[in-house]
PDB file of N, CA and C in Angstrom:
ATOM      1  N   MET A   1      29.432  11.867 -32.230  1.00 45.00           N
ATOM      2  CA  MET A   1      28.453  11.732 -31.166  1.00 45.00           C
ATOM      3  C   MET A   1      27.720  13.055 -30.969  1.00 45.00           C
ATOM      4  N   THR A   2      26.509  12.943 -30.568  1.00 52.00           N
ATOM      5  CA  THR A   2      25.723  14.151 -30.348  1.00 52.00           C
ATOM      6  C   THR A   2      25.913  14.634 -28.927  1.00 52.00           C
ATOM      7  N   GLU A   3      25.472  15.848 -28.706  1.00 56.00           N
ATOM      8  CA  GLU A   3      25.565  16.447 -27.381  1.00 56.00           C
ATOM      9  C   GLU A   3      24.704  15.701 -26.364  1.00 56.00           C
ATOM     10  N   ALA A   4      23.626  15.072 -26.819  1.00 58.00           N
ATOM     11  CA  ALA A   4      22.714  14.378 -25.916  1.00 58.00           C
ATOM     12  C   ALA A   4      23.261  13.033 -25.449  1.00 58.00           C
ATOM     13  N   SER A   5      24.264  12.506 -26.086  1.00 81.00           N
ATOM     14  CA  SER A   5      24.785  11.185 -25.722  1.00 81.00           C
ATOM     15  C   SER A   5      25.192  11.068 -24.257  1.00 81.00           C
ATOM     16  N   PRO A   6      25.962  12.008 -23.711  1.00 89.00           N
ATOM     17  CA  PRO A   6      26.307  11.888 -22.292  1.00 89.00           C
ATOM     18  C   PRO A   6      25.071  11.933 -21.385  1.00 89.00           C
ATOM     19  N   VAL A   7      24.085  12.704 -21.786  1.00 91.00           N
ATOM     20  CA  VAL A   7      22.841  12.783 -21.007  1.00 91.00           C
ATOM     21  C   VAL A   7      22.121  11.444 -21.049  1.00 91.00           C
ATOM     22  N   ARG A   8      22.042  10.856 -22.238  1.00 93.00           N
ATOM     23  CA  ARG A   8      21.385   9.540 -22.367  1.00 93.00           C
ATOM     24  C   ARG A   8      22.119   8.486 -21.542  1.00 93.00           C
ATOM     25  N   VAL A   9      23.442   8.517 -21.592  1.00 94.00           N
ATOM     26  CA  VAL A   9      24.228   7.549 -20.827  1.00 94.00           C
ATOM     27  C   VAL A   9      23.954   7.718 -19.339  1.00 94.00           C
ATOM     28  N   GLU A  10      23.924   8.956 -18.895  1.00 95.00           N
ATOM     29  CA  GLU A  10      23.650   9.231 -17.476  1.00 95.00           C
ATOM     30  C   GLU A  10      22.242   8.737 -17.096  1.00 95.00           C
ATOM     31  N   LEU A  11      21.277   8.986 -17.954  1.00 96.00           N
ATOM     32  CA  LEU A  11      19.907   8.538 -17.687  1.00 96.00           C
ATOM     33  C   LEU A  11      19.823   7.014 -17.682  1.00 96.00           C
ATOM     34  N   LEU A  12      20.520   6.377 -18.609  1.00 96.00           N
ATOM     35  CA  LEU A  12      20.506   4.910 -18.640  1.00 96.00           C
ATOM     36  C   LEU A  12      21.156   4.321 -17.397  1.00 96.00           C
ATOM     37  N   GLU A  13      22.234   4.942 -16.944  1.00 96.00           N
ATOM     38  CA  GLU A  13      22.880   4.485 -15.709  1.00 96.00           C
ATOM     39  C   GLU A  13      21.950   4.674 -14.518  1.00 96.00           C
ATOM     40  N   LYS A  14      21.262   5.802 -14.486  1.00 97.00           N
ATOM     41  CA  LYS A  14      20.314   6.059 -13.396  1.00 97.00           C
ATOM     42  C   LYS A  14      19.179   5.040 -13.446  1.00 97.00           C
ATOM     43  N   ARG A  15      18.689   4.739 -14.644  1.00 97.00           N
ATOM     44  CA  ARG A  15      17.603   3.763 -14.785  1.00 97.00           C
ATOM     45  C   ARG A  15      18.053   2.386 -14.318  1.00 97.00           C
ATOM     46  N   LEU A  16      19.254   2.006 -14.688  1.00 97.00           N
ATOM     47  CA  LEU A  16      19.786   0.715 -14.263  1.00 97.00           C
ATOM     48  C   LEU A  16      19.866   0.638 -12.744  1.00 97.00           C
ATOM     49  N   SER A  17      20.326   1.687 -12.135  1.00 97.00           N
ATOM     50  CA  SER A  17      20.414   1.743 -10.675  1.00 97.00           C
ATOM     51  C   SER A  17      19.029   1.656 -10.033  1.00 97.00           C
ATOM     52  N   LEU A  18      18.079   2.380 -10.594  1.00 98.00           N
ATOM     53  CA  LEU A  18      16.712   2.356 -10.062  1.00 98.00           C
ATOM     54  C   LEU A  18      16.073   0.977 -10.217  1.00 98.00           C
ATOM     55  N   VAL A  19      16.294   0.340 -11.359  1.00 98.00           N
ATOM     56  CA  VAL A  19      15.721  -0.991 -11.584  1.00 98.00           C
ATOM     57  C   VAL A  19      16.338  -1.999 -10.615  1.00 98.00           C
ATOM     58  N   ALA A  20      17.632  -1.862 -10.347  1.00 98.00           N
ATOM     59  CA  ALA A  20      18.283  -2.749  -9.367  1.00 98.00           C
ATOM     60  C   ALA A  20      17.684  -2.542  -7.976  1.00 98.00           C
ATOM     61  N   ALA A  21      17.482  -1.289  -7.607  1.00 97.00           N
ATOM     62  CA  ALA A  21      16.873  -0.987  -6.307  1.00 97.00           C
ATOM     63  C   ALA A  21      15.441  -1.525  -6.253  1.00 97.00           C
ATOM     64  N   LEU A  22      14.718  -1.380  -7.342  1.00 98.00           N
ATOM     65  CA  LEU A  22      13.345  -1.873  -7.419  1.00 98.00           C
ATOM     66  C   LEU A  22      13.306  -3.390  -7.270  1.00 98.00           C
ATOM     67  N   SER A  23      14.250  -4.061  -7.876  1.00 98.00           N
ATOM     68  CA  SER A  23      14.344  -5.516  -7.748  1.00 98.00           C
ATOM     69  C   SER A  23      14.566  -5.909  -6.290  1.00 98.00           C
ATOM     70  N   GLY A  24      15.447  -5.188  -5.613  1.00 98.00           N
ATOM     71  CA  GLY A  24      15.684  -5.450  -4.191  1.00 98.00           C
ATOM     72  C   GLY A  24      14.442  -5.216  -3.349  1.00 98.00           C
ATOM     73  N   LEU A  25      13.710  -4.164  -3.666  1.00 98.00           N
ATOM     74  CA  LEU A  25      12.479  -3.868  -2.928  1.00 98.00           C
ATOM     75  C   LEU A  25      11.424  -4.943  -3.162  1.00 98.00           C
ATOM     76  N   ASN A  26      11.329  -5.429  -4.396  1.00 98.00           N
ATOM     77  CA  ASN A  26      10.375  -6.505  -4.673  1.00 98.00           C
ATOM     78  C   ASN A  26      10.755  -7.781  -3.922  1.00 98.00           C
ATOM     79  N   ALA A  27      12.042  -8.065  -3.822  1.00 98.00           N
ATOM     80  CA  ALA A  27      12.496  -9.217  -3.046  1.00 98.00           C
ATOM     81  C   ALA A  27      12.140  -9.041  -1.568  1.00 98.00           C
ATOM     82  N   GLU A  28      12.309  -7.827  -1.064  1.00 98.00           N
ATOM     83  CA  GLU A  28      11.951  -7.536   0.328  1.00 98.00           C
ATOM     84  C   GLU A  28      10.450  -7.720   0.550  1.00 98.00           C
ATOM     85  N   ALA A  29       9.647  -7.234  -0.385  1.00 98.00           N
ATOM     86  CA  ALA A  29       8.190  -7.377  -0.269  1.00 98.00           C
ATOM     87  C   ALA A  29       7.801  -8.851  -0.273  1.00 98.00           C
ATOM     88  N   LEU A  30       8.456  -9.639  -1.094  1.00 98.00           N
ATOM     89  CA  LEU A  30       8.174 -11.073  -1.122  1.00 98.00           C
ATOM     90  C   LEU A  30       8.510 -11.716   0.215  1.00 98.00           C
ATOM     91  N   LYS A  31       9.628 -11.313   0.800  1.00 98.00           N
ATOM     92  CA  LYS A  31      10.021 -11.831   2.114  1.00 98.00           C
ATOM     93  C   LYS A  31       8.955 -11.507   3.158  1.00 98.00           C
ATOM     94  N   TRP A  32       8.499 -10.251   3.174  1.00 98.00           N
ATOM     95  CA  TRP A  32       7.470  -9.848   4.141  1.00 98.00           C
ATOM     96  C   TRP A  32       6.171 -10.621   3.906  1.00 98.00           C
ATOM     97  N   THR A  33       5.818 -10.811   2.635  1.00 98.00           N
ATOM     98  CA  THR A  33       4.595 -11.545   2.305  1.00 98.00           C
ATOM     99  C   THR A  33       4.681 -12.991   2.781  1.00 98.00           C
ATOM    100  N   GLN A  34       5.835 -13.610   2.585  1.00 98.00           N
ATOM    101  CA  GLN A  34       6.016 -14.986   3.037  1.00 98.00           C
ATOM    102  C   GLN A  34       5.970 -15.088   4.562  1.00 98.00           C
ATOM    103  N   LEU A  35       6.624 -14.140   5.232  1.00 98.00           N
ATOM    104  CA  LEU A  35       6.580 -14.135   6.697  1.00 98.00           C
ATOM    105  C   LEU A  35       5.157 -13.947   7.205  1.00 98.00           C
ATOM    106  N   LEU A  36       4.436 -13.045   6.569  1.00 98.00           N
ATOM    107  CA  LEU A  36       3.054 -12.799   6.972  1.00 98.00           C
ATOM    108  C   LEU A  36       2.202 -14.044   6.775  1.00 98.00           C
ATOM    109  N   GLY A  37       2.378 -14.719   5.657  1.00 98.00           N
ATOM    110  CA  GLY A  37       1.634 -15.954   5.416  1.00 98.00           C
ATOM    111  C   GLY A  37       1.917 -17.001   6.471  1.00 98.00           C
ATOM    112  N   ALA A  38       3.171 -17.133   6.862  1.00 98.00           N
ATOM    113  CA  ALA A  38       3.534 -18.112   7.893  1.00 98.00           C
ATOM    114  C   ALA A  38       2.907 -17.758   9.235  1.00 98.00           C
ATOM    115  N   ILE A  39       2.957 -16.493   9.601  1.00 98.00           N
ATOM    116  CA  ILE A  39       2.365 -16.059  10.879  1.00 98.00           C
ATOM    117  C   ILE A  39       0.847 -16.255  10.851  1.00 98.00           C
ATOM    118  N   GLU A  40       0.231 -15.911   9.720  1.00 98.00           N
ATOM    119  CA  GLU A  40      -1.225 -16.084   9.622  1.00 98.00           C
ATOM    120  C   GLU A  40      -1.608 -17.563   9.737  1.00 98.00           C
ATOM    121  N   MET A  41      -0.783 -18.451   9.219  1.00 98.00           N
ATOM    122  CA  MET A  41      -1.043 -19.890   9.385  1.00 98.00           C
ATOM    123  C   MET A  41      -0.944 -20.280  10.851  1.00 98.00           C
ATOM    124  N   ASP A  42       0.039 -19.736  11.559  1.00 97.00           N
ATOM    125  CA  ASP A  42       0.161 -20.003  13.000  1.00 97.00           C
ATOM    126  C   ASP A  42      -1.058 -19.485  13.751  1.00 97.00           C
ATOM    127  N   ILE A  43      -1.520 -18.300  13.388  1.00 98.00           N
ATOM    128  CA  ILE A  43      -2.700 -17.733  14.039  1.00 98.00           C
ATOM    129  C   ILE A  43      -3.904 -18.645  13.818  1.00 98.00           C
ATOM    130  N   LEU A  44      -4.101 -19.099  12.602  1.00 97.00           N
ATOM    131  CA  LEU A  44      -5.218 -20.009  12.317  1.00 97.00           C
ATOM    132  C   LEU A  44      -5.100 -21.304  13.109  1.00 97.00           C
ATOM    133  N   ARG A  45      -3.869 -21.836  13.169  1.00 96.00           N
ATOM    134  CA  ARG A  45      -3.647 -23.062  13.930  1.00 96.00           C
ATOM    135  C   ARG A  45      -4.012 -22.864  15.399  1.00 96.00           C
ATOM    136  N   MET A  46      -3.596 -21.750  15.983  1.00 96.00           N
ATOM    137  CA  MET A  46      -3.902 -21.468  17.395  1.00 96.00           C
ATOM    138  C   MET A  46      -5.392 -21.253  17.604  1.00 96.00           C
ATOM    139  N   GLU A  47      -6.037 -20.557  16.676  1.00 96.00           N
ATOM    140  CA  GLU A  47      -7.481 -20.345  16.795  1.00 96.00           C
ATOM    141  C   GLU A  47      -8.235 -21.667  16.714  1.00 96.00           C
ATOM    142  N   LEU A  48      -7.790 -22.542  15.841  1.00 96.00           N
ATOM    143  CA  LEU A  48      -8.411 -23.878  15.770  1.00 96.00           C
ATOM    144  C   LEU A  48      -8.198 -24.656  17.062  1.00 96.00           C
ATOM    145  N   GLU A  49      -7.014 -24.558  17.602  1.00 94.00           N
ATOM    146  CA  GLU A  49      -6.714 -25.248  18.865  1.00 94.00           C
ATOM    147  C   GLU A  49      -7.587 -24.703  19.989  1.00 94.00           C
ATOM    148  N   ILE A  50      -7.773 -23.403  20.028  1.00 93.00           N
ATOM    149  CA  ILE A  50      -8.646 -22.801  21.041  1.00 93.00           C
ATOM    150  C   ILE A  50     -10.073 -23.298  20.849  1.00 93.00           C
ATOM    151  N   GLY A  51     -10.512 -23.382  19.597  1.00 93.00           N
ATOM    152  CA  GLY A  51     -11.862 -23.879  19.310  1.00 93.00           C
ATOM    153  C   GLY A  51     -12.047 -25.331  19.722  1.00 93.00           C
ATOM    154  N   ARG A  52     -11.012 -26.139  19.562  1.00 94.00           N
ATOM    155  CA  ARG A  52     -11.095 -27.558  19.913  1.00 94.00           C
ATOM    156  C   ARG A  52     -10.933 -27.804  21.408  1.00 94.00           C
ATOM    157  N   SER A  53      -9.925 -27.156  21.994  1.00 91.00           N
ATOM    158  CA  SER A  53      -9.536 -27.503  23.363  1.00 91.00           C
ATOM    159  C   SER A  53      -9.822 -26.419  24.383  1.00 91.00           C
ATOM    160  N   GLY A  54     -10.253 -25.269  23.924  1.00 90.00           N
ATOM    161  CA  GLY A  54     -10.441 -24.166  24.858  1.00 90.00           C
ATOM    162  C   GLY A  54      -9.147 -23.382  25.005  1.00 90.00           C
ATOM    163  N   THR A  55      -9.194 -22.369  25.822  1.00 89.00           N
ATOM    164  CA  THR A  55      -8.026 -21.502  25.961  1.00 89.00           C
ATOM    165  C   THR A  55      -7.127 -21.973  27.098  1.00 89.00           C
ATOM    166  N   SER A  56      -5.875 -21.659  26.945  1.00 93.00           N
ATOM    167  CA  SER A  56      -4.902 -21.799  28.026  1.00 93.00           C
ATOM    168  C   SER A  56      -4.106 -20.506  28.038  1.00 93.00           C
ATOM    169  N   GLU A  57      -3.491 -20.205  29.177  1.00 94.00           N
ATOM    170  CA  GLU A  57      -2.727 -18.956  29.258  1.00 94.00           C
ATOM    171  C   GLU A  57      -1.649 -18.895  28.186  1.00 94.00           C
ATOM    172  N   GLN A  58      -0.942 -20.008  28.017  1.00 94.00           N
ATOM    173  CA  GLN A  58       0.147 -20.037  27.047  1.00 94.00           C
ATOM    174  C   GLN A  58      -0.365 -19.840  25.626  1.00 94.00           C
ATOM    175  N   LEU A  59      -1.459 -20.500  25.301  1.00 94.00           N
ATOM    176  CA  LEU A  59      -2.011 -20.396  23.951  1.00 94.00           C
ATOM    177  C   LEU A  59      -2.494 -18.972  23.666  1.00 94.00           C
ATOM    178  N   VAL A  60      -3.118 -18.367  24.660  1.00 94.00           N
ATOM    179  CA  VAL A  60      -3.582 -16.987  24.491  1.00 94.00           C
ATOM    180  C   VAL A  60      -2.386 -16.048  24.325  1.00 94.00           C
ATOM    181  N   ARG A  61      -1.323 -16.253  25.112  1.00 96.00           N
ATOM    182  CA  ARG A  61      -0.104 -15.434  24.979  1.00 96.00           C
ATOM    183  C   ARG A  61       0.516 -15.613  23.594  1.00 96.00           C
ATOM    184  N   ASP A  62       0.599 -16.877  23.156  1.00 96.00           N
ATOM    185  CA  ASP A  62       1.173 -17.154  21.838  1.00 96.00           C
ATOM    186  C   ASP A  62       0.347 -16.512  20.723  1.00 96.00           C
ATOM    187  N   LEU A  63      -0.968 -16.606  20.844  1.00 97.00           N
ATOM    188  CA  LEU A  63      -1.853 -16.014  19.846  1.00 97.00           C
ATOM    189  C   LEU A  63      -1.687 -14.498  19.819  1.00 97.00           C
ATOM    190  N   HIS A  64      -1.646 -13.898  20.990  1.00 97.00           N
ATOM    191  CA  HIS A  64      -1.461 -12.444  21.052  1.00 97.00           C
ATOM    192  C   HIS A  64      -0.116 -12.049  20.438  1.00 97.00           C
ATOM    193  N   GLY A  65       0.925 -12.792  20.749  1.00 98.00           N
ATOM    194  CA  GLY A  65       2.251 -12.502  20.182  1.00 98.00           C
ATOM    195  C   GLY A  65       2.255 -12.628  18.671  1.00 98.00           C
ATOM    196  N   ALA A  66       1.599 -13.664  18.164  1.00 98.00           N
ATOM    197  CA  ALA A  66       1.532 -13.867  16.715  1.00 98.00           C
ATOM    198  C   ALA A  66       0.742 -12.745  16.049  1.00 98.00           C
ATOM    199  N   GLU A  67      -0.346 -12.326  16.669  1.00 98.00           N
ATOM    200  CA  GLU A  67      -1.144 -11.230  16.102  1.00 98.00           C
ATOM    201  C   GLU A  67      -0.353  -9.926  16.103  1.00 98.00           C
ATOM    202  N   THR A  68       0.430  -9.691  17.155  1.00 98.00           N
ATOM    203  CA  THR A  68       1.281  -8.497  17.229  1.00 98.00           C
ATOM    204  C   THR A  68       2.347  -8.549  16.139  1.00 98.00           C
ATOM    205  N   SER A  69       2.950  -9.725  15.955  1.00 98.00           N
ATOM    206  CA  SER A  69       3.955  -9.890  14.897  1.00 98.00           C
ATOM    207  C   SER A  69       3.338  -9.664  13.524  1.00 98.00           C
ATOM    208  N   ALA A  70       2.159 -10.203  13.312  1.00 98.00           N
ATOM    209  CA  ALA A  70       1.480 -10.033  12.021  1.00 98.00           C
ATOM    210  C   ALA A  70       1.216  -8.552  11.746  1.00 98.00           C
ATOM    211  N   ALA A  71       0.808  -7.815  12.766  1.00 98.00           N
ATOM    212  CA  ALA A  71       0.556  -6.380  12.585  1.00 98.00           C
ATOM    213  C   ALA A  71       1.851  -5.648  12.211  1.00 98.00           C
ATOM    214  N   SER A  72       2.938  -6.001  12.859  1.00 98.00           N
ATOM    215  CA  SER A  72       4.229  -5.377  12.549  1.00 98.00           C
ATOM    216  C   SER A  72       4.661  -5.702  11.123  1.00 98.00           C
ATOM    217  N   ILE A  73       4.460  -6.935  10.722  1.00 98.00           N
ATOM    218  CA  ILE A  73       4.839  -7.350   9.371  1.00 98.00           C
ATOM    219  C   ILE A  73       3.970  -6.635   8.337  1.00 98.00           C
ATOM    220  N   ARG A  74       2.668  -6.493   8.626  1.00 98.00           N
ATOM    221  CA  ARG A  74       1.796  -5.768   7.695  1.00 98.00           C
ATOM    222  C   ARG A  74       2.274  -4.322   7.513  1.00 98.00           C
ATOM    223  N   THR A  75       2.713  -3.704   8.607  1.00 98.00           N
ATOM    224  CA  THR A  75       3.232  -2.338   8.527  1.00 98.00           C
ATOM    225  C   THR A  75       4.500  -2.294   7.685  1.00 98.00           C
ATOM    226  N   ALA A  76       5.406  -3.234   7.920  1.00 98.00           N
ATOM    227  CA  ALA A  76       6.649  -3.283   7.143  1.00 98.00           C
ATOM    228  C   ALA A  76       6.351  -3.527   5.664  1.00 98.00           C
ATOM    229  N   LEU A  77       5.405  -4.407   5.382  1.00 98.00           N
ATOM    230  CA  LEU A  77       5.032  -4.689   3.996  1.00 98.00           C
ATOM    231  C   LEU A  77       4.424  -3.458   3.343  1.00 98.00           C
ATOM    232  N   SER A  78       3.576  -2.762   4.052  1.00 98.00           N
ATOM    233  CA  SER A  78       2.962  -1.541   3.519  1.00 98.00           C
ATOM    234  C   SER A  78       4.025  -0.480   3.230  1.00 98.00           C
ATOM    235  N   ASP A  79       4.973  -0.313   4.148  1.00 98.00           N
ATOM    236  CA  ASP A  79       6.064   0.637   3.928  1.00 98.00           C
ATOM    237  C   ASP A  79       6.872   0.252   2.690  1.00 98.00           C
ATOM    238  N   CYS A  80       7.144  -1.036   2.548  1.00 98.00           N
ATOM    239  CA  CYS A  80       7.901  -1.527   1.402  1.00 98.00           C
ATOM    240  C   CYS A  80       7.124  -1.271   0.113  1.00 98.00           C
ATOM    241  N   GLU A  81       5.831  -1.509   0.127  1.00 98.00           N
ATOM    242  CA  GLU A  81       5.004  -1.272  -1.057  1.00 98.00           C
ATOM    243  C   GLU A  81       5.008   0.202  -1.445  1.00 98.00           C
ATOM    244  N   GLU A  82       5.046   1.095  -0.454  1.00 98.00           N
ATOM    245  CA  GLU A  82       5.125   2.531  -0.737  1.00 98.00           C
ATOM    246  C   GLU A  82       6.463   2.879  -1.379  1.00 98.00           C
ATOM    247  N   ARG A  83       7.545   2.253  -0.893  1.00 98.00           N
ATOM    248  CA  ARG A  83       8.859   2.493  -1.492  1.00 98.00           C
ATOM    249  C   ARG A  83       8.920   1.940  -2.912  1.00 98.00           C
ATOM    250  N   ILE A  84       8.261   0.809  -3.152  1.00 98.00           N
ATOM    251  CA  ILE A  84       8.198   0.251  -4.507  1.00 98.00           C
ATOM    252  C   ILE A  84       7.475   1.222  -5.434  1.00 98.00           C
ATOM    253  N   ALA A  85       6.351   1.740  -4.990  1.00 98.00           N
ATOM    254  CA  ALA A  85       5.592   2.691  -5.816  1.00 98.00           C
ATOM    255  C   ALA A  85       6.421   3.933  -6.123  1.00 98.00           C
ATOM    256  N   ALA A  86       7.164   4.426  -5.137  1.00 98.00           N
ATOM    257  CA  ALA A  86       8.012   5.603  -5.360  1.00 98.00           C
ATOM    258  C   ALA A  86       9.122   5.279  -6.360  1.00 98.00           C
ATOM    259  N   ALA A  87       9.723   4.112  -6.234  1.00 97.00           N
ATOM    260  CA  ALA A  87      10.784   3.712  -7.170  1.00 97.00           C
ATOM    261  C   ALA A  87      10.225   3.552  -8.578  1.00 97.00           C
ATOM    262  N   GLU A  88       9.037   2.999  -8.693  1.00 98.00           N
ATOM    263  CA  GLU A  88       8.413   2.850 -10.012  1.00 98.00           C
ATOM    264  C   GLU A  88       8.141   4.216 -10.641  1.00 98.00           C
ATOM    265  N   ARG A  89       7.736   5.180  -9.819  1.00 98.00           N
ATOM    266  CA  ARG A  89       7.517   6.532 -10.336  1.00 98.00           C
ATOM    267  C   ARG A  89       8.831   7.135 -10.836  1.00 98.00           C
ATOM    268  N   GLN A  90       9.917   6.869 -10.117  1.00 98.00           N
ATOM    269  CA  GLN A  90      11.221   7.377 -10.543  1.00 98.00           C
ATOM    270  C   GLN A  90      11.642   6.748 -11.872  1.00 98.00           C
ATOM    271  N   VAL A  91      11.419   5.449 -12.014  1.00 98.00           N
ATOM    272  CA  VAL A  91      11.747   4.775 -13.274  1.00 98.00           C
ATOM    273  C   VAL A  91      10.912   5.370 -14.403  1.00 98.00           C
ATOM    274  N   ASP A  92       9.635   5.589 -14.152  1.00 98.00           N
ATOM    275  CA  ASP A  92       8.766   6.191 -15.169  1.00 98.00           C
ATOM    276  C   ASP A  92       9.289   7.568 -15.585  1.00 98.00           C
ATOM    277  N   GLU A  93       9.730   8.353 -14.619  1.00 98.00           N
ATOM    278  CA  GLU A  93      10.242   9.684 -14.922  1.00 98.00           C
ATOM    279  C   GLU A  93      11.511   9.595 -15.765  1.00 98.00           C
ATOM    280  N   VAL A  94      12.412   8.695 -15.411  1.00 97.00           N
ATOM    281  CA  VAL A  94      13.632   8.515 -16.195  1.00 97.00           C
ATOM    282  C   VAL A  94      13.267   8.041 -17.607  1.00 97.00           C
ATOM    283  N   ASP A  95      12.296   7.160 -17.723  1.00 97.00           N
ATOM    284  CA  ASP A  95      11.858   6.696 -19.039  1.00 97.00           C
ATOM    285  C   ASP A  95      11.335   7.864 -19.878  1.00 97.00           C
ATOM    286  N   ARG A  96      10.587   8.772 -19.263  1.00 97.00           N
ATOM    287  CA  ARG A  96      10.087   9.942 -19.986  1.00 97.00           C
ATOM    288  C   ARG A  96      11.257  10.818 -20.463  1.00 97.00           C
ATOM    289  N   LEU A  97      12.227  10.995 -19.572  1.00 95.00           N
ATOM    290  CA  LEU A  97      13.390  11.803 -19.924  1.00 95.00           C
ATOM    291  C   LEU A  97      14.208  11.126 -21.043  1.00 95.00           C
ATOM    292  N   LEU A  98      14.321   9.821 -20.978  1.00 94.00           N
ATOM    293  CA  LEU A  98      15.020   9.093 -22.040  1.00 94.00           C
ATOM    294  C   LEU A  98      14.303   9.231 -23.377  1.00 94.00           C
ATOM    295  N   ALA A  99      12.998   9.145 -23.353  1.00 94.00           N
ATOM    296  CA  ALA A  99      12.233   9.273 -24.588  1.00 94.00           C
ATOM    297  C   ALA A  99      12.398  10.668 -25.191  1.00 94.00           C
ATOM    298  N   ALA A 100      12.532  11.657 -24.331  1.00 91.00           N
ATOM    299  CA  ALA A 100      12.690  13.035 -24.805  1.00 91.00           C
ATOM    300  C   ALA A 100      14.126  13.333 -25.253  1.00 91.00           C
ATOM    301  N   ALA A 101      15.078  12.559 -24.746  1.00 84.00           N
ATOM    302  CA  ALA A 101      16.505  12.837 -25.040  1.00 84.00           C
ATOM    303  C   ALA A 101      16.878  12.401 -26.454  1.00 84.00           C
TER     304      ALA A 101
END
């Protein structure tokens, strides 16, 4: 075995760990995307109801709550996307190191 073998093994283990973490982050992003889609459908439904029947206190409260939830979900999704990008950069770096090893 060459001297680089333990280094390659360590890099491969690190890459495997990073890819697993990346998979988890992608699953999280999908969850946020699905939640956002559901909330946006509720918002559209409420806006249509307001257009058809006019406003009511409850409907306006529900719409405001849904819009607040959507904003929170967008923030969580954006944060998750940033973590995905960082993880992808780490995988790229490990790949470069593996190619050089």
